[in-house]
Tab-separated table of C-alpha atoms in Angstrom:
chain	number	residue	atom	x	y	z
A	1	MET	CA	-6.838	3.175	-14.323
A	2	GLU	CA	-7.238	6.906	-15.232
A	3	LEU	CA	-5.371	8.890	-12.733
A	4	ASP	CA	-5.068	12.254	-14.553
A	5	LYS	CA	-8.248	13.394	-12.962
A	6	TYR	CA	-6.431	13.610	-9.461
A	7	PHE	CA	-3.767	15.861	-10.907
A	8	ILE	CA	-5.804	18.808	-12.643
A	9	LYS	CA	-5.335	21.318	-10.013
A	10	SER	CA	-1.725	20.323	-9.197
A	11	GLU	CA	1.055	17.854	-10.082
A	12	LEU	CA	0.774	16.789	-6.385
A	13	ILE	CA	-2.235	15.543	-4.412
A	14	PRO	CA	-2.414	15.579	-0.731
A	15	ALA	CA	-2.941	12.137	0.763
A	16	VAL	CA	-4.255	11.748	4.287
A	17	ILE	CA	-2.972	8.516	5.904
A	18	THR	CA	-5.133	6.878	8.507
A	19	ASP	CA	-4.819	3.621	10.662
A	20	TYR	CA	-7.225	1.085	8.949
A	21	LYS	CA	-8.468	-0.105	12.288
A	22	THR	CA	-8.760	2.841	14.538
A	23	ASN	CA	-9.253	5.733	11.809
A	24	GLU	CA	-6.510	7.618	13.683
A	25	VAL	CA	-4.822	10.113	11.315
A	26	LEU	CA	-1.131	9.163	11.068
A	27	MET	CA	0.176	11.608	8.721
A	28	LEU	CA	-0.317	13.785	5.597
A	29	ALA	CA	2.050	13.461	2.486
A	30	TYR	CA	1.802	14.333	-1.136
A	31	MET	CA	1.667	11.904	-4.130
A	32	SER	CA	2.659	12.523	-7.745
A	33	LYS	CA	1.058	10.522	-10.525
A	34	GLU	CA	4.001	8.277	-10.560
A	35	SER	CA	4.021	7.686	-6.795
A	36	LEU	CA	0.205	6.886	-7.013
A	37	GLU	CA	0.655	4.535	-9.874
A	38	LEU	CA	3.449	2.722	-7.619
A	39	SER	CA	1.060	2.742	-4.585
A	40	LEU	CA	-1.729	1.153	-6.646
A	41	LYS	CA	0.683	-1.371	-8.082
A	42	THR	CA	2.682	-2.446	-5.152
A	43	GLY	CA	-0.123	-2.154	-2.380
A	44	GLU	CA	2.274	0.129	-0.266
A	45	THR	CA	2.469	3.893	-0.009
A	46	TRP	CA	4.764	5.845	-2.171
A	47	PHE	CA	4.950	9.549	-2.019
A	48	TRP	CA	6.790	12.472	-3.604
A	49	SER	CA	9.093	14.186	-1.148
A	50	ARG	CA	8.869	17.914	-1.600
A	51	SER	CA	11.918	18.504	0.366
A	52	ARG	CA	14.158	15.854	-1.351
A	53	LYS	CA	12.400	16.248	-4.748
A	54	LYS	CA	12.178	12.519	-5.355
A	55	LEU	CA	9.966	9.509	-5.086
A	56	TRP	CA	9.725	8.136	-1.632
A	57	HIS	CA	8.706	4.660	-0.734
A	58	LYS	CA	7.475	5.203	2.756
A	59	GLY	CA	9.429	2.827	5.051
A	60	GLU	CA	11.941	1.571	2.571
A	61	THR	CA	14.813	2.035	4.951
A	62	SER	CA	13.258	1.371	8.453
A	63	GLY	CA	10.981	-1.390	7.245
A	64	HIS	CA	8.115	0.583	8.463
A	65	VAL	CA	6.040	0.327	5.261
A	66	GLN	CA	2.349	1.239	4.902
A	67	LYS	CA	0.219	-1.531	3.601
A	68	ILE	CA	-2.829	-0.019	1.806
A	69	HIS	CA	-6.240	-1.470	2.681
A	70	LYS	CA	-8.591	1.093	1.245
A	71	MET	CA	-8.234	4.240	-0.775
A	72	TYR	CA	-10.751	7.011	-1.409
A	73	SER	CA	-10.784	10.367	-3.270
A	74	ASP	CA	-12.942	13.276	-2.105
A	75	CYS	CA	-15.813	14.812	-3.795
A	76	ASP	CA	-13.793	17.001	-6.150
A	77	ASN	CA	-10.747	14.631	-6.553
A	78	ASP	CA	-8.208	16.706	-5.071
A	79	THR	CA	-7.415	14.807	-1.900
A	80	LEU	CA	-6.874	11.211	-1.279
A	81	LEU	CA	-7.703	9.143	1.992
A	82	ILE	CA	-5.819	6.089	2.429
A	83	GLU	CA	-6.298	3.582	5.206
A	84	VAL	CA	-3.243	1.687	5.898
A	85	GLU	CA	-1.612	-0.813	8.309
A	86	GLN	CA	1.369	0.859	9.554
A	87	ILE	CA	4.053	-1.818	10.006
A	88	GLY	CA	6.323	-1.121	12.955
A	89	GLY	CA	3.503	0.978	14.611
A	90	THR	CA	5.089	4.425	13.773
A	91	ALA	CA	4.442	6.550	10.836
A	92	CYS	CA	6.561	9.584	12.059
A	93	HIS	CA	10.122	10.041	11.572
A	94	THR	CA	10.329	11.219	15.276
A	95	GLY	CA	9.414	7.778	16.387
A	96	SER	CA	5.784	8.942	17.319
A	97	ARG	CA	2.826	6.655	16.013
A	98	SER	CA	1.334	9.672	14.390
A	99	CYS	CA	2.767	12.920	13.220
A	100	PHE	CA	0.107	15.031	14.734
A	101	PHE	CA	1.409	15.086	18.457
A	102	ASN	CA	1.577	18.949	18.845
A	103	GLU	CA	-1.675	19.916	20.567
A	104	ILE	CA	-2.645	23.546	19.931
A	105	SER	CA	-4.131	25.415	22.731
A	106	LEU	CA	-7.731	26.666	21.909
A	107	GLU	CA	-8.842	30.146	23.000
A	108	LYS	CA	-12.470	29.144	22.921
A	109	LYS	CA	-13.093	25.402	23.369
A	110	TYR	CA	-16.293	23.252	23.469
A	111	SER	CA	-16.453	20.899	26.451
A	112	GLN	CA	-18.864	18.065	26.656
A	113	GLU	CA	-21.163	20.185	28.999
A	114	GLU	CA	-21.475	22.839	26.562
A	115	ILE	CA	-22.336	20.694	23.720
A	116	LYS	CA	-25.146	19.151	25.672
B	1	MET	CA	-0.394	33.085	20.095
B	2	GLU	CA	2.272	32.840	17.570
B	3	LEU	CA	0.813	31.436	14.228
B	4	ASP	CA	3.623	32.597	11.742
B	5	LYS	CA	5.241	29.138	12.147
B	6	TYR	CA	2.382	27.423	10.351
B	7	PHE	CA	2.784	29.570	7.325
B	8	ILE	CA	6.443	29.525	6.639
B	9	LYS	CA	6.168	27.065	3.668
B	10	SER	CA	3.033	28.554	2.228
B	11	GLU	CA	0.272	31.258	2.846
B	12	LEU	CA	-2.178	28.343	3.311
B	13	ILE	CA	-1.941	25.248	5.568
B	14	PRO	CA	-3.910	22.150	4.994
B	15	ALA	CA	-6.421	21.177	7.675
B	16	VAL	CA	-7.419	17.528	8.054
B	17	ILE	CA	-10.921	17.676	9.687
B	18	THR	CA	-12.072	14.665	11.668
B	19	ASP	CA	-15.087	13.580	13.668
B	20	TYR	CA	-14.111	14.013	17.385
B	21	LYS	CA	-15.915	10.828	18.445
B	22	THR	CA	-15.182	8.440	15.790
B	23	ASN	CA	-11.919	9.756	14.147
B	24	GLU	CA	-13.557	9.517	10.733
B	25	VAL	CA	-12.006	11.964	8.261
B	26	LEU	CA	-14.634	14.408	7.111
B	27	MET	CA	-12.831	16.591	4.737
B	28	LEU	CA	-9.644	18.512	4.077
B	29	ALA	CA	-9.707	22.213	3.569
B	30	TYR	CA	-7.060	25.090	3.745
B	31	MET	CA	-6.609	27.687	6.324
B	32	SER	CA	-4.928	31.062	5.906
B	33	LYS	CA	-3.510	32.815	8.951
B	34	GLU	CA	-6.568	34.914	9.234
B	35	SER	CA	-8.910	31.912	8.957
B	36	LEU	CA	-6.952	30.181	11.593
B	37	GLU	CA	-7.093	33.051	13.978
B	38	LEU	CA	-10.838	33.347	13.655
B	39	SER	CA	-11.134	29.491	14.170
B	40	LEU	CA	-9.191	29.801	17.368
B	41	LYS	CA	-11.319	32.749	18.538
B	42	THR	CA	-14.734	31.618	17.812
B	43	GLY	CA	-14.187	27.811	18.319
B	44	GLU	CA	-15.588	27.055	14.881
B	45	THR	CA	-13.710	26.179	11.710
B	46	TRP	CA	-13.002	29.087	9.193
B	47	PHE	CA	-11.159	28.187	5.904
B	48	TRP	CA	-9.656	30.031	2.925
B	49	SER	CA	-11.682	29.054	-0.066
B	50	ARG	CA	-9.337	28.765	-2.792
B	51	SER	CA	-11.991	28.655	-5.559
B	52	ARG	CA	-13.824	31.765	-4.199
B	53	LYS	CA	-10.801	33.422	-3.043
B	54	LYS	CA	-12.301	34.413	0.111
B	55	LEU	CA	-12.677	33.541	3.894
B	56	TRP	CA	-15.167	30.933	4.486
B	57	HIS	CA	-16.995	30.249	7.690
B	58	LYS	CA	-17.892	26.499	7.246
B	59	GLY	CA	-21.659	26.097	7.770
B	60	GLU	CA	-22.550	29.699	7.834
B	61	THR	CA	-25.324	29.269	5.369
B	62	SER	CA	-26.518	25.669	6.122
B	63	GLY	CA	-25.943	25.956	9.940
B	64	HIS	CA	-23.743	22.917	9.641
B	65	VAL	CA	-20.776	24.586	11.456
B	66	GLN	CA	-17.900	22.547	12.829
B	67	LYS	CA	-17.325	23.056	16.668
B	68	ILE	CA	-13.660	22.636	17.414
B	69	HIS	CA	-12.772	20.116	20.250
B	70	LYS	CA	-9.084	19.693	19.503
B	71	MET	CA	-6.452	20.973	17.245
B	72	TYR	CA	-2.939	19.540	16.380
B	73	SER	CA	-0.135	20.463	14.178
B	74	ASP	CA	2.094	17.760	12.687
B	75	CYS	CA	5.864	17.264	13.259
B	76	ASP	CA	7.064	19.951	10.924
B	77	ASN	CA	4.035	22.357	11.416
B	78	ASP	CA	2.903	22.203	7.915
B	79	THR	CA	-0.417	20.429	8.435
B	80	LEU	CA	-3.292	20.703	10.980
B	81	LEU	CA	-5.592	18.067	12.395
B	82	ILE	CA	-8.719	19.406	13.841
B	83	GLU	CA	-11.244	17.201	15.553
B	84	VAL	CA	-14.722	18.745	15.363
B	85	GLU	CA	-18.336	18.178	16.300
B	86	GLN	CA	-19.973	18.470	12.784
B	87	ILE	CA	-23.425	20.153	13.395
B	88	GLY	CA	-26.027	18.688	11.014
B	89	GLY	CA	-24.088	15.563	10.595
B	90	THR	CA	-22.833	16.313	7.128
B	91	ALA	CA	-19.497	17.909	6.191
B	92	CYS	CA	-19.616	17.619	2.381
B	93	HIS	CA	-21.706	20.060	0.201
B	94	THR	CA	-23.042	16.954	-1.573
B	95	GLY	CA	-24.980	15.933	1.505
B	96	SER	CA	-22.566	13.183	2.389
B	97	ARG	CA	-21.393	12.868	6.121
B	98	SER	CA	-17.744	12.836	4.790
B	99	CYS	CA	-16.234	14.102	1.574
B	100	PHE	CA	-14.265	10.819	1.082
B	101	PHE	CA	-16.852	8.697	-0.516
B	102	ASN	CA	-15.267	7.779	-3.834
B	103	GLU	CA	-13.467	4.418	-3.338
B	104	ILE	CA	-10.613	3.551	-5.549
B	105	SER	CA	-10.050	0.159	-6.818
B	106	LEU	CA	-6.740	-1.228	-5.777
B	107	GLU	CA	-4.794	-3.624	-8.006
B	108	LYS	CA	-3.048	-5.070	-5.206
B	109	LYS	CA	-4.942	-5.153	-1.875
B	110	TYR	CA	-4.044	-6.693	1.381
B	111	SER	CA	-6.806	-8.728	3.004
B	112	GLN	CA	-7.297	-9.797	6.550
B	113	GLU	CA	-5.723	-13.319	5.535
B	114	GLU	CA	-2.599	-11.816	3.941
B	115	ILE	CA	-1.789	-9.645	6.791
B	116	LYS	CA	-1.956	-12.726	9.102
């Protein structure tokens, strides 16, 4: 499969990882061409760790791998969306199910009443 | 509100945009500190267009704005998750509801049977 098209803008492509049943966004991480090849071959997510500067098989140590159910690219092929089954139930190293647990207070917020 | 912490690694922070009702991932775009401030002030998403190198109020021309319901940052504050109501029903300039419509064929795929 021709993967070069995903790495035209950058050597790394962001991958949004979601739960294949609920659509919940679990995390965002970056893939190199090599890690994307490994992901497609193994059916489990591999990323490029920007902090450790190395290939990273998500869950290799903890056993909390992500089994890939579906993968999409966006309209201009610079972002991936990957629907996974998160083994162990937690995607975040903090132990949280999803990495996105810090709610940001909104100065102006639309409530259900305003939308109607 | 102190926003500097979101721009330590980069001047731009990726923002995953989801539908506030269904969790469907609509798009990923980048915010500058200024566009994030505008988003928080107006309750609608503003991004930094990397291709046009300018501030971008999503939907300003088409009317297809995104009304912000909730906003989260991830565990290390380098990614945002924003739950929106997508006015007009389409987030993608192609007319598609979501930008993520290019399905990628998987060499090794987990089916329902294999998971069980």
